[in-house]
Amino acid sequence: MPSDLEGLGAVHPALLSKIPITRLDTLFAKGVIPPADHIKVDCDGRDPEVIRGAWRYLAQSNVVCVTIETAFTVSPQYPRSHFVAISDILTAHRLLVFDLALMRTARPSYVAAKARHPWPDLDPMKDTPDLYAGAPGTIDALFCRDFVSEQVTPTHFATVPGAVTEPTTDKIIKSMINFELHGLMDCAVELAEHFRLLLSHRLDVETAIAQLMRRPPYARNTEDVRECLRMIAELRRMRQHIYDMEHSTSWRITAPLRAAKEMLTSWRLR
């Protein structure tokens, strides 16, 4: 065991204990866990080992989605990167990348330099939103089944012996829900159109498509988008302030004075 955990200092041996680890495949084979539709993995860098121990579980569950924390960093253990180690396993189970939420991390020297040379406050009337520098650090990756492509171009996809891959009605509906939750309404609509006949026995496909075509209430949650939304909110506050001022009693009372001032000014300019 390491004597230092994340730089927090030496750990007394009496505080250390062994924790038994069981593969998901073992738990599944024993009937401890049921088949999964969606799997969420966040194991502090050990994610490839977790999903490597779920080979049969992934194959026989007919999983529609895996969300997992990863990074593009390389190491002796993952020389082709942590992300590639995960992608190689999941792609074999027909789970493809559909979205990446990137948390950018600026280099320490840049952060220190910015502290010495801080930017002035933004003027929403003339400045553009701040650009957040930094290469992708932690990544929340979304891997999903592409049931439409699997039927259109079946030779493009791997086949694991004994794997369950049939796009049942339940799996299609759950996949549509998953896509909508992640802001991928286009993928959900494509499923509805392609599997219209299959789905028509369970739901009104046109109504489902109409619901998916509604304007999304939120933008993607990234630092750059949040900065844009902050500036938009500030501009709206300024507009509301001007509106309130122009519709106030004092503004209406002083309107003749302002008109007279404008008239006198125009005469002077002639």
Short mmCIF file of N, CA, C and O in Angstrom, two decimals, residues 13-115:
data_model
loop_
_atom_site.label_atom_id
_atom_site.label_comp_id
_atom_site.label_asym_id
_atom_site.label_seq_id
_atom_site.Cartn_x
_atom_site.Cartn_y
_atom_site.Cartn_z
N PRO A 13 -0.28 2.25 9.48
CA PRO A 13 -0.68 0.91 9.03
C PRO A 13 -1.97 0.41 9.68
O PRO A 13 -2.72 -0.35 9.07
N ALA A 14 -2.21 0.83 10.93
CA ALA A 14 -3.41 0.36 11.62
C ALA A 14 -4.69 0.88 10.98
O ALA A 14 -5.78 0.33 11.18
N LEU A 15 -4.55 1.97 10.19
CA LEU A 15 -5.73 2.56 9.54
C LEU A 15 -6.03 1.91 8.19
O LEU A 15 -7.07 2.17 7.59
N LEU A 16 -5.09 1.08 7.72
CA LEU A 16 -5.28 0.44 6.43
C LEU A 16 -6.03 -0.88 6.59
O LEU A 16 -5.88 -1.58 7.59
N SER A 17 -6.85 -1.18 5.61
CA SER A 17 -7.59 -2.44 5.65
C SER A 17 -7.78 -2.95 4.23
O SER A 17 -7.83 -2.17 3.28
N LYS A 18 -7.90 -4.25 4.08
CA LYS A 18 -8.14 -4.86 2.78
C LYS A 18 -9.64 -4.90 2.52
O LYS A 18 -10.43 -5.26 3.39
N ILE A 19 -10.00 -4.51 1.30
CA ILE A 19 -11.40 -4.52 0.91
C ILE A 19 -11.57 -5.52 -0.22
O ILE A 19 -10.89 -5.44 -1.25
N PRO A 20 -12.46 -6.48 -0.07
CA PRO A 20 -12.65 -7.46 -1.14
C PRO A 20 -13.26 -6.82 -2.39
O PRO A 20 -14.10 -5.93 -2.30
N ILE A 21 -12.79 -7.25 -3.52
CA ILE A 21 -13.27 -6.74 -4.81
C ILE A 21 -13.85 -7.89 -5.62
O ILE A 21 -13.23 -8.96 -5.72
N THR A 22 -15.02 -7.68 -6.17
CA THR A 22 -15.68 -8.71 -6.98
C THR A 22 -16.02 -8.14 -8.34
O THR A 22 -16.53 -7.02 -8.44
N ARG A 23 -15.73 -8.88 -9.38
CA ARG A 23 -16.06 -8.42 -10.74
C ARG A 23 -17.57 -8.39 -10.94
O ARG A 23 -18.31 -9.19 -10.36
N LEU A 24 -18.00 -7.48 -11.79
CA LEU A 24 -19.42 -7.42 -12.13
C LEU A 24 -19.88 -8.71 -12.81
O LEU A 24 -21.01 -9.15 -12.62
N ASP A 25 -19.00 -9.31 -13.60
CA ASP A 25 -19.34 -10.58 -14.25
C ASP A 25 -19.67 -11.66 -13.21
O ASP A 25 -20.61 -12.44 -13.38
N THR A 26 -18.89 -11.68 -12.13
CA THR A 26 -19.13 -12.66 -11.07
C THR A 26 -20.46 -12.41 -10.38
O THR A 26 -21.24 -13.35 -10.14
N LEU A 27 -20.72 -11.15 -10.07
CA LEU A 27 -21.98 -10.80 -9.41
C LEU A 27 -23.17 -11.13 -10.31
O LEU A 27 -24.21 -11.61 -9.85
N PHE A 28 -23.01 -10.89 -11.61
CA PHE A 28 -24.08 -11.17 -12.56
C PHE A 28 -24.32 -12.67 -12.68
O PHE A 28 -25.46 -13.14 -12.70
N ALA A 29 -23.24 -13.43 -12.76
CA ALA A 29 -23.36 -14.88 -12.88
C ALA A 29 -24.04 -15.50 -11.66
O ALA A 29 -24.75 -16.50 -11.77
N LYS A 30 -23.81 -14.91 -10.49
CA LYS A 30 -24.42 -15.41 -9.25
C LYS A 30 -25.85 -14.90 -9.05
O LYS A 30 -26.50 -15.28 -8.07
N GLY A 31 -26.30 -14.04 -9.95
CA GLY A 31 -27.65 -13.50 -9.82
C GLY A 31 -27.78 -12.40 -8.78
O GLY A 31 -28.89 -12.05 -8.37
N VAL A 32 -26.65 -11.84 -8.37
CA VAL A 32 -26.68 -10.77 -7.36
C VAL A 32 -27.18 -9.47 -7.96
O VAL A 32 -27.88 -8.69 -7.31
N ILE A 33 -26.83 -9.20 -9.22
CA ILE A 33 -27.27 -7.97 -9.90
C ILE A 33 -28.04 -8.34 -11.16
O ILE A 33 -27.73 -9.34 -11.82
N PRO A 34 -29.06 -7.57 -11.50
CA PRO A 34 -29.85 -7.85 -12.71
C PRO A 34 -29.19 -7.26 -13.94
O PRO A 34 -28.23 -6.49 -13.83
N PRO A 35 -29.65 -7.62 -15.14
CA PRO A 35 -29.15 -6.96 -16.36
C PRO A 35 -29.36 -5.46 -16.27
O PRO A 35 -30.30 -4.98 -15.63
N ALA A 36 -28.47 -4.71 -16.90
CA ALA A 36 -28.53 -3.24 -16.82
C ALA A 36 -28.86 -2.63 -18.18
O ALA A 36 -28.49 -3.16 -19.22
N ASP A 37 -29.56 -1.51 -18.13
CA ASP A 37 -29.78 -0.70 -19.33
C ASP A 37 -28.74 0.42 -19.41
O ASP A 37 -28.25 0.77 -20.47
N HIS A 38 -28.43 0.97 -18.24
CA HIS A 38 -27.50 2.10 -18.15
C HIS A 38 -26.50 1.82 -17.04
O HIS A 38 -26.87 1.37 -15.95
N ILE A 39 -25.22 2.05 -17.33
CA ILE A 39 -24.16 1.84 -16.34
C ILE A 39 -23.39 3.15 -16.16
O ILE A 39 -22.97 3.76 -17.14
N LYS A 40 -23.20 3.54 -14.91
CA LYS A 40 -22.42 4.73 -14.57
C LYS A 40 -21.17 4.27 -13.84
O LYS A 40 -21.26 3.55 -12.83
N VAL A 41 -20.00 4.68 -14.34
CA VAL A 41 -18.73 4.26 -13.74
C VAL A 41 -17.90 5.49 -13.40
O VAL A 41 -17.66 6.35 -14.24
N ASP A 42 -17.45 5.56 -12.15
CA ASP A 42 -16.54 6.63 -11.70
C ASP A 42 -15.72 6.04 -10.56
O ASP A 42 -16.15 6.03 -9.42
N CYS A 43 -14.54 5.52 -10.90
CA CYS A 43 -13.74 4.76 -9.92
C CYS A 43 -12.33 5.33 -9.77
O CYS A 43 -11.36 4.58 -9.63
N ASP A 44 -12.20 6.64 -9.82
CA ASP A 44 -10.92 7.30 -9.56
C ASP A 44 -9.77 6.72 -10.39
O ASP A 44 -8.70 6.40 -9.87
N GLY A 45 -10.00 6.58 -11.69
CA GLY A 45 -8.95 6.15 -12.59
C GLY A 45 -8.90 4.67 -12.87
O GLY A 45 -8.22 4.23 -13.80
N ARG A 46 -9.60 3.87 -12.06
CA ARG A 46 -9.60 2.42 -12.26
C ARG A 46 -10.76 1.95 -13.12
O ARG A 46 -11.08 0.76 -13.16
N ASP A 47 -11.36 2.86 -13.84
CA ASP A 47 -12.54 2.54 -14.63
C ASP A 47 -12.30 1.45 -15.68
O ASP A 47 -13.16 0.58 -15.86
N PRO A 48 -11.15 1.44 -16.39
CA PRO A 48 -10.93 0.36 -17.37
C PRO A 48 -10.97 -1.02 -16.72
O PRO A 48 -11.50 -1.98 -17.32
N GLU A 49 -10.41 -1.15 -15.51
CA GLU A 49 -10.43 -2.45 -14.83
C GLU A 49 -11.85 -2.86 -14.49
O GLU A 49 -12.21 -4.05 -14.57
N VAL A 50 -12.67 -1.89 -14.10
CA VAL A 50 -14.06 -2.19 -13.74
C VAL A 50 -14.82 -2.73 -14.94
O VAL A 50 -15.48 -3.78 -14.87
N ILE A 51 -14.73 -2.05 -16.08
CA ILE A 51 -15.50 -2.50 -17.24
C ILE A 51 -14.87 -3.74 -17.89
O ILE A 51 -15.56 -4.51 -18.54
N ARG A 52 -13.55 -3.92 -17.69
CA ARG A 52 -12.92 -5.14 -18.19
C ARG A 52 -13.46 -6.35 -17.43
O ARG A 52 -13.57 -7.46 -17.98
N GLY A 53 -13.81 -6.15 -16.18
CA GLY A 53 -14.40 -7.22 -15.38
C GLY A 53 -15.89 -7.34 -15.57
O GLY A 53 -16.57 -8.05 -14.81
N ALA A 54 -16.44 -6.63 -16.56
CA ALA A 54 -17.88 -6.69 -16.84
C ALA A 54 -18.13 -7.12 -18.29
O ALA A 54 -19.14 -6.74 -18.89
N TRP A 55 -17.22 -7.90 -18.86
CA TRP A 55 -17.31 -8.28 -20.28
C TRP A 55 -18.61 -9.04 -20.56
O TRP A 55 -19.36 -8.69 -21.46
N ARG A 56 -18.89 -10.08 -19.79
CA ARG A 56 -20.11 -10.85 -20.00
C ARG A 56 -21.34 -10.04 -19.60
O ARG A 56 -22.41 -10.15 -20.22
N TYR A 57 -21.19 -9.26 -18.56
CA TYR A 57 -22.31 -8.43 -18.09
C TYR A 57 -22.75 -7.45 -19.18
O TYR A 57 -23.94 -7.29 -19.46
N LEU A 58 -21.78 -6.80 -19.82
CA LEU A 58 -22.09 -5.89 -20.91
C LEU A 58 -22.71 -6.63 -22.09
O LEU A 58 -23.67 -6.17 -22.71
N ALA A 59 -22.16 -7.78 -22.40
CA ALA A 59 -22.61 -8.54 -23.57
C ALA A 59 -24.04 -9.05 -23.40
O ALA A 59 -24.83 -9.03 -24.35
N GLN A 60 -24.37 -9.53 -22.22
CA GLN A 60 -25.67 -10.18 -22.03
C GLN A 60 -26.75 -9.24 -21.50
O GLN A 60 -27.92 -9.62 -21.47
N SER A 61 -26.37 -8.03 -21.09
CA SER A 61 -27.38 -7.07 -20.61
C SER A 61 -28.01 -6.27 -21.74
O SER A 61 -29.04 -5.65 -21.56
N ASN A 62 -27.34 -6.26 -22.91
CA ASN A 62 -27.82 -5.42 -24.01
C ASN A 62 -27.89 -3.96 -23.55
O ASN A 62 -28.89 -3.26 -23.74
N VAL A 63 -26.80 -3.51 -22.95
CA VAL A 63 -26.71 -2.16 -22.37
C VAL A 63 -26.89 -1.11 -23.47
O VAL A 63 -26.30 -1.23 -24.55
N VAL A 64 -27.67 -0.07 -23.19
CA VAL A 64 -27.88 1.00 -24.17
C VAL A 64 -26.96 2.20 -23.93
O VAL A 64 -26.75 3.01 -24.83
N CYS A 65 -26.40 2.32 -22.71
CA CYS A 65 -25.60 3.51 -22.41
C CYS A 65 -24.63 3.25 -21.26
O CYS A 65 -24.99 2.58 -20.28
N VAL A 66 -23.42 3.76 -21.40
CA VAL A 66 -22.45 3.77 -20.31
C VAL A 66 -21.90 5.19 -20.19
O VAL A 66 -21.41 5.75 -21.18
N THR A 67 -22.00 5.77 -19.02
CA THR A 67 -21.36 7.07 -18.75
C THR A 67 -20.18 6.80 -17.84
O THR A 67 -20.30 6.09 -16.85
N ILE A 68 -19.05 7.38 -18.18
CA ILE A 68 -17.82 7.03 -17.48
C ILE A 68 -16.87 8.21 -17.44
O ILE A 68 -16.83 9.02 -18.36
N GLU A 69 -16.15 8.35 -16.34
CA GLU A 69 -15.18 9.44 -16.18
C GLU A 69 -13.83 8.98 -16.71
O GLU A 69 -13.34 7.90 -16.34
N THR A 70 -13.21 9.79 -17.56
CA THR A 70 -11.95 9.40 -18.17
C THR A 70 -11.10 10.63 -18.45
O THR A 70 -11.40 11.74 -17.98
N ALA A 71 -10.02 10.44 -19.19
CA ALA A 71 -9.12 11.54 -19.56
C ALA A 71 -8.28 11.09 -20.74
O ALA A 71 -8.14 9.89 -21.01
N PHE A 72 -7.69 12.07 -21.44
CA PHE A 72 -6.83 11.77 -22.58
C PHE A 72 -5.37 11.56 -22.15
O PHE A 72 -4.49 11.42 -23.00
N THR A 73 -5.10 11.59 -20.86
CA THR A 73 -3.74 11.48 -20.36
C THR A 73 -3.19 10.07 -20.57
O THR A 73 -3.93 9.09 -20.61
N VAL A 74 -1.85 10.00 -20.71
CA VAL A 74 -1.17 8.71 -20.87
C VAL A 74 -0.38 8.42 -19.60
O VAL A 74 -0.06 9.31 -18.82
N SER A 75 -0.06 7.15 -19.42
CA SER A 75 0.70 6.70 -18.24
C SER A 75 1.31 5.35 -18.58
O SER A 75 0.95 4.72 -19.59
N PRO A 76 2.24 4.86 -17.75
CA PRO A 76 2.79 3.52 -18.00
C PRO A 76 1.70 2.45 -18.04
O PRO A 76 1.80 1.49 -18.81
N GLN A 77 0.66 2.62 -17.25
CA GLN A 77 -0.42 1.64 -17.24
C GLN A 77 -1.32 1.77 -18.46
O GLN A 77 -1.83 0.78 -18.97
N TYR A 78 -1.50 3.03 -18.93
CA TYR A 78 -2.36 3.27 -20.10
C TYR A 78 -1.55 4.08 -21.13
O TYR A 78 -1.76 5.29 -21.29
N PRO A 79 -0.62 3.44 -21.82
CA PRO A 79 0.27 4.16 -22.75
C PRO A 79 -0.46 4.79 -23.92
O PRO A 79 0.04 5.75 -24.52
N ARG A 80 -1.64 4.27 -24.29
CA ARG A 80 -2.41 4.85 -25.40
C ARG A 80 -3.51 5.77 -24.88
O ARG A 80 -4.39 6.15 -25.62
N SER A 81 -3.47 6.08 -23.62
CA SER A 81 -4.37 6.98 -22.89
C SER A 81 -5.46 6.20 -22.17
O SER A 81 -5.87 5.11 -22.59
N HIS A 82 -5.90 6.78 -21.09
CA HIS A 82 -6.99 6.22 -20.28
C HIS A 82 -8.25 6.11 -21.12
O HIS A 82 -8.98 5.11 -21.05
N PHE A 83 -8.50 7.11 -21.95
CA PHE A 83 -9.70 7.12 -22.79
C PHE A 83 -9.69 5.94 -23.78
O PHE A 83 -10.69 5.26 -23.96
N VAL A 84 -8.56 5.71 -24.43
CA VAL A 84 -8.47 4.64 -25.42
C VAL A 84 -8.67 3.28 -24.74
O VAL A 84 -9.31 2.38 -25.30
N ALA A 85 -8.14 3.12 -23.53
CA ALA A 85 -8.31 1.86 -22.81
C ALA A 85 -9.79 1.57 -22.59
O ALA A 85 -10.24 0.43 -22.71
N ILE A 86 -10.55 2.61 -22.28
CA ILE A 86 -12.00 2.46 -22.07
C ILE A 86 -12.71 2.26 -23.39
O ILE A 86 -13.56 1.37 -23.54
N SER A 87 -12.37 3.08 -24.38
CA SER A 87 -13.05 3.02 -25.67
C SER A 87 -12.86 1.67 -26.34
O SER A 87 -13.80 1.13 -26.96
N ASP A 88 -11.67 1.09 -26.25
CA ASP A 88 -11.41 -0.21 -26.87
C ASP A 88 -12.36 -1.28 -26.33
O ASP A 88 -12.83 -2.14 -27.08
N ILE A 89 -12.62 -1.22 -25.02
CA ILE A 89 -13.50 -2.22 -24.41
C ILE A 89 -14.94 -1.98 -24.81
O ILE A 89 -15.66 -2.90 -25.25
N LEU A 90 -15.40 -0.75 -24.69
CA LEU A 90 -16.81 -0.45 -24.93
C LEU A 90 -17.18 -0.54 -26.41
O LEU A 90 -18.29 -0.96 -26.76
N THR A 91 -16.25 -0.15 -27.30
CA THR A 91 -16.55 -0.23 -28.74
C THR A 91 -16.78 -1.68 -29.17
O THR A 91 -17.60 -1.95 -30.06
N ALA A 92 -16.09 -2.61 -28.53
CA ALA A 92 -16.30 -4.03 -28.85
C ALA A 92 -17.72 -4.47 -28.50
O ALA A 92 -18.22 -5.44 -29.08
N HIS A 93 -18.35 -3.73 -27.60
CA HIS A 93 -19.74 -4.03 -27.22
C HIS A 93 -20.73 -3.09 -27.93
O HIS A 93 -21.86 -2.91 -27.47
N ARG A 94 -20.28 -2.50 -29.03
CA ARG A 94 -21.11 -1.62 -29.87
C ARG A 94 -21.54 -0.35 -29.14
O ARG A 94 -22.56 0.26 -29.49
N LEU A 95 -20.77 0.05 -28.16
CA LEU A 95 -21.04 1.30 -27.44
C LEU A 95 -20.08 2.36 -27.97
O LEU A 95 -18.87 2.25 -27.79
N LEU A 96 -20.64 3.37 -28.63
CA LEU A 96 -19.84 4.40 -29.29
C LEU A 96 -19.95 5.73 -28.55
O LEU A 96 -20.93 5.99 -27.85
N VAL A 97 -18.95 6.58 -28.74
CA VAL A 97 -18.96 7.90 -28.10
C VAL A 97 -20.04 8.76 -28.74
O VAL A 97 -20.05 8.97 -29.96
N PHE A 98 -20.94 9.28 -27.91
CA PHE A 98 -21.97 10.19 -28.40
C PHE A 98 -21.83 11.59 -27.81
O PHE A 98 -22.41 12.54 -28.34
N ASP A 99 -21.09 11.71 -26.73
CA ASP A 99 -20.90 13.05 -26.16
C ASP A 99 -19.72 13.02 -25.21
O ASP A 99 -19.42 11.99 -24.60
N LEU A 100 -19.04 14.18 -25.12
CA LEU A 100 -17.93 14.35 -24.19
C LEU A 100 -18.12 15.68 -23.47
O LEU A 100 -18.22 16.73 -24.11
N ALA A 101 -18.20 15.64 -22.15
CA ALA A 101 -18.25 16.86 -21.35
C ALA A 101 -16.84 17.11 -20.85
O ALA A 101 -16.32 16.36 -20.01
N LEU A 102 -16.20 18.14 -21.39
CA LEU A 102 -14.78 18.41 -21.11
C LEU A 102 -14.63 19.43 -19.99
O LEU A 102 -15.19 20.52 -20.06
N MET A 103 -13.89 19.07 -18.96
CA MET A 103 -13.52 20.03 -17.92
C MET A 103 -12.09 20.49 -18.21
O MET A 103 -11.15 19.71 -18.06
N ARG A 104 -11.96 21.73 -18.66
CA ARG A 104 -10.64 22.23 -19.05
C ARG A 104 -9.85 22.68 -17.83
O ARG A 104 -10.40 23.29 -16.91
N THR A 105 -8.56 22.40 -17.85
CA THR A 105 -7.68 22.76 -16.74
C THR A 105 -6.49 23.53 -17.30
O THR A 105 -5.69 22.99 -18.07
N ALA A 106 -6.37 24.81 -16.92
CA ALA A 106 -5.26 25.63 -17.39
C ALA A 106 -3.96 25.21 -16.69
O ALA A 106 -3.98 24.76 -15.53
N ARG A 107 -2.85 25.36 -17.37
CA ARG A 107 -1.56 25.03 -16.80
C ARG A 107 -1.24 25.97 -15.63
O ARG A 107 -1.58 27.17 -15.68
N PRO A 108 -0.58 25.47 -14.59
CA PRO A 108 -0.29 26.30 -13.40
C PRO A 108 0.44 27.60 -13.73
O PRO A 108 0.17 28.64 -13.11
N SER A 109 1.38 27.56 -14.67
CA SER A 109 2.12 28.78 -15.01
C SER A 109 1.19 29.84 -15.58
O SER A 109 1.35 31.05 -15.33
N TYR A 110 0.19 29.40 -16.36
CA TYR A 110 -0.78 30.35 -16.93
C TYR A 110 -1.66 30.93 -15.83
O TYR A 110 -1.94 32.14 -15.81
N VAL A 111 -2.10 30.09 -14.90
CA VAL A 111 -2.94 30.57 -13.79
C VAL A 111 -2.18 31.59 -12.95
O VAL A 111 -2.73 32.63 -12.56
N ALA A 112 -0.89 31.31 -12.69
CA ALA A 112 -0.08 32.24 -11.91
C ALA A 112 0.12 33.56 -12.66
O ALA A 112 0.04 34.65 -12.07
N ALA A 113 0.37 33.47 -13.97
CA ALA A 113 0.55 34.68 -14.77
C ALA A 113 -0.73 35.51 -14.82
O ALA A 113 -0.69 36.75 -14.77
N LYS A 114 -1.87 34.83 -14.90
CA LYS A 114 -3.14 35.56 -14.95
C LYS A 114 -3.41 36.26 -13.63
O LYS A 114 -4.03 37.34 -13.60
N ALA A 115 -2.96 35.67 -12.53
CA ALA A 115 -3.11 36.33 -11.22
C ALA A 115 -2.28 37.61 -11.16
O ALA A 115 -2.68 38.59 -10.52
#
